[in-house]
mmCIF file of C-alpha atoms and ligand atoms in Angstrom:
data_model
loop_
_atom_site.group_PDB
_atom_site.id
_atom_site.type_symbol
_atom_site.label_atom_id
_atom_site.label_comp_id
_atom_site.label_asym_id
_atom_site.label_seq_id
_atom_site.Cartn_x
_atom_site.Cartn_y
_atom_site.Cartn_z
ATOM 1 C CA UNK A 1 74.534 111.432 92.158
ATOM 2 C CA UNK A 2 77.619 112.219 90.089
ATOM 3 C CA UNK A 3 77.586 111.002 86.494
ATOM 4 C CA UNK A 4 79.821 107.976 86.278
ATOM 5 C CA UNK A 5 81.606 106.333 83.396
ATOM 6 C CA UNK A 6 81.679 103.006 85.150
ATOM 7 C CA UNK A 7 79.887 101.954 88.331
ATOM 8 C CA UNK A 8 80.918 98.832 90.190
ATOM 9 C CA UNK A 9 78.412 97.632 92.772
ATOM 10 C CA UNK A 10 79.076 94.976 95.397
ATOM 11 C CA UNK A 11 81.464 92.965 93.197
ATOM 12 C CA UNK A 12 82.381 89.574 94.619
ATOM 13 C CA UNK A 13 84.868 87.238 92.952
ATOM 14 C CA UNK A 14 86.071 83.854 94.177
ATOM 15 C CA UNK A 15 88.388 81.068 93.055
ATOM 16 C CA UNK A 16 88.106 77.369 93.688
ATOM 17 C CA UNK A 17 91.079 75.881 95.500
ATOM 18 C CA UNK A 18 91.984 72.665 97.241
ATOM 19 C CA UNK A 19 90.151 73.791 100.375
ATOM 20 C CA UNK A 20 87.002 75.076 98.696
ATOM 21 C CA UNK A 21 86.218 78.527 97.352
ATOM 22 C CA UNK A 22 88.362 81.490 98.307
ATOM 23 C CA UNK A 23 86.965 85.002 98.079
ATOM 24 C CA UNK A 24 89.469 87.265 96.316
ATOM 25 C CA UNK A 25 87.215 90.327 96.002
ATOM 26 C CA UNK A 26 84.602 90.720 98.697
ATOM 27 C CA UNK A 27 81.850 93.154 97.811
ATOM 28 C CA UNK A 28 83.648 96.239 96.498
ATOM 29 C CA UNK A 29 81.728 99.252 95.152
ATOM 30 C CA UNK A 30 83.097 102.355 93.467
ATOM 31 C CA UNK A 31 82.596 104.563 90.452
ATOM 32 C CA UNK A 32 85.007 105.826 87.844
ATOM 33 C CA UNK A 33 83.988 109.322 86.785
ATOM 34 C CA UNK A 34 84.286 110.632 83.235
ATOM 35 C CA UNK A 35 87.788 111.915 82.521
ATOM 36 C CA UNK A 36 89.224 111.010 85.912
ATOM 37 C CA UNK A 37 92.309 109.009 86.829
ATOM 38 C CA UNK A 38 91.366 106.697 89.686
ATOM 39 C CA UNK A 39 94.043 104.551 91.312
ATOM 40 C CA UNK A 40 93.443 101.283 93.127
ATOM 41 C CA UNK A 41 96.364 100.627 95.444
ATOM 42 C CA UNK A 42 97.431 97.698 97.606
ATOM 43 C CA UNK A 43 100.056 94.994 97.996
ATOM 44 C CA UNK A 44 100.110 91.865 95.845
ATOM 45 C CA UNK A 45 97.289 89.548 96.791
ATOM 46 C CA UNK A 46 94.922 92.271 98.025
ATOM 47 C CA UNK A 47 92.460 91.653 95.160
ATOM 48 C CA UNK A 48 93.072 94.764 93.084
ATOM 49 C CA UNK A 49 94.106 92.974 89.887
ATOM 50 C CA UNK A 50 91.369 90.332 90.157
ATOM 51 C CA UNK A 51 88.873 93.168 90.599
ATOM 52 C CA UNK A 52 90.203 94.968 87.513
ATOM 53 C CA UNK A 53 90.305 91.851 85.324
ATOM 54 C CA UNK A 54 86.724 91.075 86.336
ATOM 55 C CA UNK A 55 85.545 94.369 84.831
ATOM 56 C CA UNK A 56 86.118 92.886 81.371
ATOM 57 C CA UNK A 57 85.458 89.326 82.532
ATOM 58 C CA UNK A 58 89.088 88.409 81.911
ATOM 59 C CA UNK A 59 89.536 86.119 84.904
ATOM 60 C CA UNK A 60 89.773 82.459 83.920
ATOM 61 C CA UNK A 61 86.404 80.802 84.658
ATOM 62 C CA UNK A 62 86.911 78.215 86.160
ATOM 63 C CA UNK A 63 88.686 78.379 88.581
ATOM 64 C CA UNK A 64 87.475 81.988 88.944
ATOM 65 C CA UNK A 65 83.848 82.987 89.313
ATOM 66 C CA UNK A 66 82.067 86.300 89.635
ATOM 67 C CA UNK A 67 79.646 85.535 92.453
ATOM 68 C CA UNK A 68 77.733 88.782 92.757
ATOM 69 C CA UNK A 69 77.544 92.409 91.783
ATOM 70 C CA UNK A 70 77.092 94.567 88.741
ATOM 71 C CA UNK A 71 79.399 96.615 86.517
ATOM 72 C CA UNK A 72 77.366 99.351 84.905
ATOM 73 C CA UNK A 73 78.693 101.020 81.774
ATOM 74 C CA UNK A 74 76.471 102.953 79.369
ATOM 75 C CA UNK A 75 73.391 101.768 81.297
ATOM 76 C CA UNK A 76 74.358 98.152 80.615
ATOM 77 C CA UNK A 77 75.672 95.599 83.072
ATOM 78 C CA UNK A 78 78.928 94.249 81.629
ATOM 79 C CA UNK A 79 78.363 91.038 83.590
ATOM 80 C CA UNK A 80 75.238 90.358 81.556
ATOM 81 C CA UNK A 81 76.657 90.937 78.066
ATOM 82 C CA UNK A 82 77.001 88.086 75.613
ATOM 83 C CA UNK A 83 80.591 87.146 74.655
ATOM 84 C CA UNK A 84 80.070 88.908 71.307
ATOM 85 C CA UNK A 85 78.787 92.120 72.948
ATOM 86 C CA UNK A 86 81.676 92.049 75.392
ATOM 87 C CA UNK A 87 84.203 91.706 72.544
ATOM 88 C CA UNK A 88 82.760 94.899 71.065
ATOM 89 C CA UNK A 89 83.277 96.751 74.352
ATOM 90 C CA UNK A 90 86.820 95.419 74.874
ATOM 91 C CA UNK A 91 89.408 97.404 73.031
ATOM 92 C CA UNK A 92 86.920 99.881 71.604
ATOM 93 C CA UNK A 93 85.189 101.390 74.656
ATOM 94 C CA UNK A 94 87.352 99.922 77.396
ATOM 95 C CA UNK A 95 90.990 99.034 76.733
ATOM 96 C CA UNK A 96 93.500 97.421 79.044
ATOM 97 C CA UNK A 97 97.269 97.404 79.401
ATOM 98 C CA UNK A 98 99.198 94.922 81.494
ATOM 99 C CA UNK A 99 102.378 94.814 83.529
ATOM 100 C CA UNK A 100 104.410 92.812 81.042
ATOM 101 C CA UNK A 101 103.981 93.879 77.410
ATOM 102 C CA UNK A 102 105.635 90.659 76.225
ATOM 103 C CA UNK A 103 102.634 88.663 77.389
ATOM 104 C CA UNK A 104 100.326 90.839 75.286
ATOM 105 C CA UNK A 105 102.437 91.418 72.179
ATOM 106 C CA UNK A 106 102.726 88.630 69.642
ATOM 107 C CA UNK A 107 106.459 87.910 69.094
ATOM 108 C CA UNK A 108 106.003 86.723 65.492
ATOM 109 C CA UNK A 109 103.978 89.677 64.195
ATOM 110 C CA UNK A 110 105.354 93.111 63.376
ATOM 111 C CA UNK A 111 104.302 95.973 65.619
ATOM 112 C CA UNK A 112 102.509 97.491 62.628
ATOM 113 C CA UNK A 113 100.311 94.421 62.122
ATOM 114 C CA UNK A 114 99.489 94.339 65.832
ATOM 115 C CA UNK A 115 98.757 98.051 66.032
ATOM 116 C CA UNK A 116 96.559 98.035 62.945
ATOM 117 C CA UNK A 117 94.511 95.012 64.013
ATOM 118 C CA UNK A 118 92.251 96.743 66.607
ATOM 119 C CA UNK A 119 91.866 99.800 64.349
ATOM 120 C CA UNK A 120 90.711 97.640 61.446
ATOM 121 C CA UNK A 121 88.429 95.624 63.727
ATOM 122 C CA UNK A 122 86.745 98.494 65.545
ATOM 123 C CA UNK A 123 86.657 101.268 62.937
ATOM 124 C CA UNK A 124 85.716 101.532 59.278
ATOM 125 C CA UNK A 125 89.308 102.343 58.276
ATOM 126 C CA UNK A 126 91.106 101.191 55.151
ATOM 127 C CA UNK A 127 94.534 99.581 55.619
ATOM 128 C CA UNK A 128 96.231 102.859 54.694
ATOM 129 C CA UNK A 129 94.109 104.803 57.192
ATOM 130 C CA UNK A 130 94.839 102.202 59.873
ATOM 131 C CA UNK A 131 98.568 102.461 59.089
ATOM 132 C CA UNK A 132 98.461 106.260 59.339
ATOM 133 C CA UNK A 133 96.525 106.131 62.615
ATOM 134 C CA UNK A 134 98.983 103.589 64.062
ATOM 135 C CA UNK A 135 101.953 105.794 63.129
ATOM 136 C CA UNK A 136 100.163 108.787 64.653
ATOM 137 C CA UNK A 137 99.574 107.072 68.004
ATOM 138 C CA UNK A 138 103.154 105.775 68.104
ATOM 139 C CA UNK A 139 104.305 109.339 67.563
ATOM 140 C CA UNK A 140 101.980 110.583 70.310
ATOM 141 C CA UNK A 141 103.706 108.098 72.633
ATOM 142 C CA UNK A 142 107.003 109.816 71.744
ATOM 143 C CA UNK A 143 108.367 106.741 69.990
ATOM 144 C CA UNK A 144 111.177 107.832 67.662
ATOM 145 C CA UNK A 145 110.942 106.946 63.941
ATOM 146 C CA UNK A 146 107.397 105.541 64.290
ATOM 147 C CA UNK A 147 107.073 104.433 60.656
ATOM 148 C CA UNK A 148 110.280 102.393 61.019
ATOM 149 C CA UNK A 149 109.036 100.855 64.267
ATOM 150 C CA UNK A 150 105.912 99.623 62.473
ATOM 151 C CA UNK A 151 108.095 97.132 60.579
ATOM 152 C CA UNK A 152 109.907 95.837 63.667
ATOM 153 C CA UNK A 153 109.140 92.944 66.030
ATOM 154 C CA UNK A 154 108.596 93.245 69.814
ATOM 155 C CA UNK A 155 111.992 91.738 70.744
ATOM 156 C CA UNK A 156 113.742 94.575 68.887
ATOM 157 C CA UNK A 157 112.452 97.137 71.424
ATOM 158 C CA UNK A 158 113.447 97.882 75.023
ATOM 159 C CA UNK A 159 110.981 97.169 77.849
ATOM 160 C CA UNK A 160 110.049 100.851 78.114
ATOM 161 C CA UNK A 161 109.452 101.129 74.359
ATOM 162 C CA UNK A 162 107.316 97.988 74.365
ATOM 163 C CA UNK A 163 105.148 99.454 77.116
ATOM 164 C CA UNK A 164 104.746 102.622 75.030
ATOM 165 C CA UNK A 165 103.625 100.462 72.105
ATOM 166 C CA UNK A 166 101.087 98.740 74.387
ATOM 167 C CA UNK A 167 99.667 102.090 75.458
ATOM 168 C CA UNK A 168 99.591 103.207 71.806
ATOM 169 C CA UNK A 169 97.689 100.043 70.894
ATOM 170 C CA UNK A 170 95.263 100.544 73.780
ATOM 171 C CA UNK A 171 94.463 104.170 72.901
ATOM 172 C CA UNK A 172 94.426 103.668 69.103
ATOM 173 C CA UNK A 173 90.626 103.299 69.004
ATOM 174 C CA UNK A 174 90.076 106.220 71.395
ATOM 175 C CA UNK A 175 88.601 104.175 74.267
ATOM 176 C CA UNK A 176 86.562 105.941 76.915
ATOM 177 C CA UNK A 177 88.233 103.948 79.663
ATOM 178 C CA UNK A 178 91.776 102.626 79.968
ATOM 179 C CA UNK A 179 92.508 100.043 82.646
ATOM 180 C CA UNK A 180 96.236 99.992 83.388
ATOM 181 C CA UNK A 181 97.312 97.050 85.575
ATOM 182 C CA UNK A 182 100.714 97.745 87.149
ATOM 183 C CA UNK A 183 101.880 99.290 83.867
ATOM 184 C CA UNK A 184 105.366 100.204 85.084
ATOM 185 C CA UNK A 185 106.312 97.511 87.590
ATOM 186 C CA UNK A 186 108.820 95.760 85.316
ATOM 187 C CA UNK A 187 110.564 99.034 84.399
ATOM 188 C CA UNK A 188 113.274 101.091 86.071
ATOM 189 C CA UNK A 189 112.362 104.218 88.037
ATOM 190 C CA UNK A 190 113.197 106.742 85.321
ATOM 191 C CA UNK A 191 111.182 104.880 82.681
ATOM 192 C CA UNK A 192 108.322 104.455 85.173
ATOM 193 C CA UNK A 193 108.078 108.232 85.525
ATOM 194 C CA UNK A 194 108.097 108.655 81.733
ATOM 195 C CA UNK A 195 105.297 106.112 81.295
ATOM 196 C CA UNK A 196 103.228 107.822 84.002
ATOM 197 C CA UNK A 197 103.729 111.158 82.229
ATOM 198 C CA UNK A 198 102.606 109.591 78.949
ATOM 199 C CA UNK A 199 99.483 108.159 80.532
ATOM 200 C CA UNK A 200 98.631 111.513 82.055
ATOM 201 C CA UNK A 201 99.280 113.263 78.750
ATOM 202 C CA UNK A 202 97.126 110.722 76.873
ATOM 203 C CA UNK A 203 94.311 111.292 79.376
ATOM 204 C CA UNK A 204 94.513 115.064 78.908
ATOM 205 C CA UNK A 205 94.552 114.753 75.125
ATOM 206 C CA UNK A 206 91.679 112.293 74.818
ATOM 207 C CA UNK A 207 89.555 112.944 77.919
ATOM 208 C CA UNK A 208 89.360 109.194 78.617
ATOM 209 C CA UNK A 209 89.091 107.871 82.175
ATOM 210 C CA UNK A 210 91.936 105.775 83.551
ATOM 211 C CA UNK A 211 91.720 103.080 86.210
ATOM 212 C CA UNK A 212 95.275 102.625 87.432
ATOM 213 C CA UNK A 213 96.085 99.496 89.428
ATOM 214 C CA UNK A 214 99.322 99.654 91.395
ATOM 215 C CA UNK A 215 101.108 98.728 94.619
ATOM 216 C CA UNK A 216 102.950 102.060 94.666
ATOM 217 C CA UNK A 217 100.991 104.787 96.447
ATOM 218 C CA UNK A 218 103.707 107.369 95.832
ATOM 219 C CA UNK A 219 103.647 106.920 92.086
ATOM 220 C CA UNK A 220 99.931 107.571 91.701
ATOM 221 C CA UNK A 221 99.431 110.568 93.941
ATOM 222 C CA UNK A 222 101.065 112.700 91.244
ATOM 223 C CA UNK A 223 98.596 111.797 88.529
ATOM 224 C CA UNK A 224 95.445 110.303 90.088
ATOM 225 C CA UNK A 225 92.584 112.452 91.300
ATOM 226 C CA UNK A 226 91.234 109.780 93.626
ATOM 227 C CA UNK A 227 92.671 106.692 95.292
ATOM 228 C CA UNK A 228 91.062 103.510 96.579
ATOM 229 C CA UNK A 229 93.119 101.379 98.966
ATOM 230 C CA UNK A 230 92.357 97.641 99.051
ATOM 231 C CA UNK A 231 93.316 95.054 101.634
ATOM 232 C CA UNK A 232 92.310 91.386 101.807
ATOM 233 C CA UNK A 233 89.766 91.770 98.998
ATOM 234 C CA UNK A 234 88.002 94.817 100.430
ATOM 235 C CA UNK A 235 88.208 98.589 100.188
ATOM 236 C CA UNK A 236 89.672 99.939 103.422
ATOM 237 C CA UNK A 237 90.025 103.603 102.476
ATOM 238 C CA UNK A 238 89.211 105.929 99.598
ATOM 239 C CA UNK A 239 89.428 109.632 98.957
ATOM 240 C CA UNK A 240 90.985 112.440 96.924
ATOM 241 C CA UNK A 241 94.607 111.490 96.160
ATOM 242 C CA UNK A 242 96.280 114.496 97.792
ATOM 243 C CA UNK A 243 94.191 114.279 101.002
ATOM 244 C CA UNK A 244 94.610 110.537 101.304
ATOM 245 C CA UNK A 245 98.373 110.820 100.877
ATOM 246 C CA UNK A 246 98.772 113.813 103.208
ATOM 247 C CA UNK A 247 96.524 112.533 105.981
ATOM 248 C CA UNK A 248 95.913 108.795 105.635
ATOM 249 C CA UNK A 249 93.182 107.620 107.995
ATOM 250 C CA UNK A 250 93.722 103.869 107.820
ATOM 251 C CA UNK A 251 96.940 102.467 109.363
ATOM 252 C CA UNK A 252 97.432 100.343 106.212
ATOM 253 C CA UNK A 253 97.367 103.446 104.011
ATOM 254 C CA UNK A 254 99.866 105.067 106.382
ATOM 255 C CA UNK A 255 102.085 101.985 106.017
ATOM 256 C CA UNK A 256 101.909 102.232 102.216
ATOM 257 C CA UNK A 257 102.786 105.917 102.439
ATOM 258 C CA UNK A 258 105.758 105.248 104.734
ATOM 259 C CA UNK A 259 107.130 102.704 102.299
ATOM 260 C CA UNK A 260 107.325 105.335 99.530
ATOM 261 C CA UNK A 261 110.854 106.765 99.031
ATOM 262 C CA UNK A 262 110.737 110.525 99.639
ATOM 263 C CA UNK A 263 111.715 112.653 96.678
ATOM 264 C CA UNK A 264 114.855 114.658 97.309
ATOM 265 C CA UNK A 265 115.594 112.711 100.522
ATOM 266 C CA UNK A 266 118.757 110.704 100.260
ATOM 267 C CA UNK A 267 118.304 107.342 101.891
ATOM 268 C CA UNK A 268 120.921 106.569 104.525
ATOM 269 C CA UNK A 269 123.154 103.668 103.484
ATOM 270 C CA UNK A 270 122.024 100.420 105.059
ATOM 271 C CA UNK A 271 118.728 101.915 106.275
ATOM 272 C CA UNK A 272 115.625 100.382 104.753
ATOM 273 C CA UNK A 273 112.399 102.234 104.130
ATOM 274 C CA UNK A 274 109.794 101.679 106.797
ATOM 275 C CA UNK A 275 107.675 98.821 105.525
ATOM 276 C CA UNK A 276 104.495 97.260 106.782
ATOM 277 C CA UNK A 277 105.389 94.351 109.027
ATOM 278 C CA UNK A 278 104.092 90.871 108.230
ATOM 279 C CA UNK A 279 102.451 89.644 105.050
ATOM 280 C CA UNK A 280 99.126 89.926 103.295
ATOM 281 C CA UNK A 281 96.990 87.145 104.846
ATOM 282 C CA UNK A 282 96.206 84.096 102.797
ATOM 283 C CA UNK A 283 92.638 84.100 101.508
ATOM 284 C CA UNK A 284 91.795 80.855 103.278
ATOM 285 C CA UNK A 285 93.110 82.117 106.611
ATOM 286 C CA UNK A 286 91.761 85.618 106.962
ATOM 287 C CA UNK A 287 92.146 86.947 110.506
ATOM 288 C CA UNK A 288 89.020 87.509 112.577
ATOM 289 C CA UNK A 289 87.725 91.045 113.122
ATOM 290 C CA UNK A 290 89.737 93.568 111.108
ATOM 291 C CA UNK A 291 91.772 91.573 108.575
ATOM 292 C CA UNK A 292 94.691 93.986 109.066
ATOM 293 C CA UNK A 293 94.859 93.566 112.852
ATOM 294 C CA UNK A 294 97.876 91.168 113.048
ATOM 295 C CA UNK A 295 99.964 93.795 111.207
ATOM 296 C CA UNK A 296 98.453 96.948 112.618
ATOM 297 C CA UNK A 297 100.604 99.109 114.914
ATOM 298 C CA UNK A 298 97.441 100.693 116.367
ATOM 299 C CA UNK A 299 95.485 97.487 116.992
ATOM 300 C CA UNK A 300 92.951 97.580 119.845
ATOM 301 C CA UNK A 301 91.197 94.711 121.576
ATOM 302 C CA UNK A 302 87.927 95.086 119.658
ATOM 303 C CA UNK A 303 89.808 94.974 116.319
ATOM 304 C CA UNK A 304 90.545 91.283 116.915
ATOM 305 C CA UNK A 305 86.905 90.260 117.006
ATOM 306 C CA UNK A 306 84.783 93.004 115.441
ATOM 307 C CA UNK A 307 85.056 93.817 111.752
ATOM 308 C CA UNK A 308 84.885 97.549 110.946
ATOM 309 C CA UNK A 309 82.670 98.643 108.051
ATOM 310 C CA UNK A 310 83.531 101.135 105.355
ATOM 311 C CA UNK A 311 81.848 104.438 106.127
ATOM 312 C CA UNK A 312 82.016 108.002 104.892
ATOM 313 C CA UNK A 313 83.862 110.208 107.360
ATOM 314 C CA UNK A 314 84.070 113.365 105.250
ATOM 315 C CA UNK A 315 82.556 114.174 101.857
ATOM 316 C CA UNK A 316 84.339 111.893 99.393
ATOM 317 C CA UNK A 317 86.383 110.133 102.084
ATOM 318 C CA UNK A 318 85.660 106.648 103.345
ATOM 319 C CA UNK A 319 87.522 104.419 105.766
ATOM 320 C CA UNK A 320 86.935 101.175 107.597
ATOM 321 C CA UNK A 321 88.801 101.350 110.882
ATOM 322 C CA UNK A 322 87.737 101.448 114.529
ATOM 323 C CA UNK A 323 90.287 104.192 115.204
ATOM 324 C CA UNK A 324 88.267 106.592 113.089
ATOM 325 C CA UNK A 325 85.132 105.799 115.057
ATOM 326 C CA UNK A 326 86.986 106.301 118.335
ATOM 327 C CA UNK A 327 88.195 109.744 117.248
ATOM 328 C CA UNK A 328 84.863 111.033 115.924
HETATM 329 FE FE1 LIG B 401 94.164 98.739 112.983
HETATM 330 FE FE2 LIG B 401 91.968 98.262 114.382
HETATM 331 FE FE3 LIG B 401 91.900 100.043 112.454
HETATM 332 FE FE4 LIG B 401 92.089 97.478 111.871
HETATM 333 S S1 LIG B 401 90.355 98.504 112.879
HETATM 334 S S2 LIG B 401 93.255 99.104 110.975
HETATM 335 S S3 LIG B 401 93.382 96.746 113.529
HETATM 336 S S4 LIG B 401 93.101 100.156 114.354
#
């Protein structure tokens, strides 16, 4: 068995709604290896963010509830830690950055105060040492005039700069794992690429592992070593990033790939990218059989009634699709 930084086993998460409990994450298992960048990809509503938030027990309970599973980190199950033990892990060992930095940054505190807070809380630094460390991480995020920025407030920065500050704050205590939930969605394409470069650079410098949650398969294949594709709360395909992108096995992965703009290819005016038809099913009305079957261009009769299971088809590659069984 490969050494893992984090091992998620059979994680199930549900939410209470008007019509009873809805399962948002339905028994997913994976491991994040030391020093790797692992991407979890899927459209909105596929369960990827709920799954990521559950790792640090950040889903609101109620209405959310972790129904089953384990999240092993350092031989401890994060689901069994006391709130105090979990606070120690958050920020120090496992840090998280979110899509919108404005929801995480406090508008009435200077960036310096906010950057120094986790350093003072998790390390034995003096205020001067915390200040120096904060300036250092801002500089490592290629933020110009970092000492000046320490005295500014979040609203004085652009969206891209705020996201850099969030990453700086997350890596300031040298976490072993960084969970990045759609870290570039609110930014324009050029800034997105810069933020991805920074994340990759930070990983190379620190050796931390990164769990990258995104809807954009194209964006992650450049920097992730492995990719997990989720649909309707379950893993439908996983494998090395380059293989999965070059030869997707699941029709949903192929749809995600086809919706990625091709670099260097000029899009014809008026022509849209090929997208996956239909919508992600609502959690209280999941289709029978394969949950993707109403949208699948390769659907077969058995797909409508029989649910495929995730199975390994090649070393390191898993897929849940009847097509794969038919071809093997
Ligand atoms: Fe499509 Fe059938 Fe495969 Fe589901 S099992 S993805 S419906 S071919």
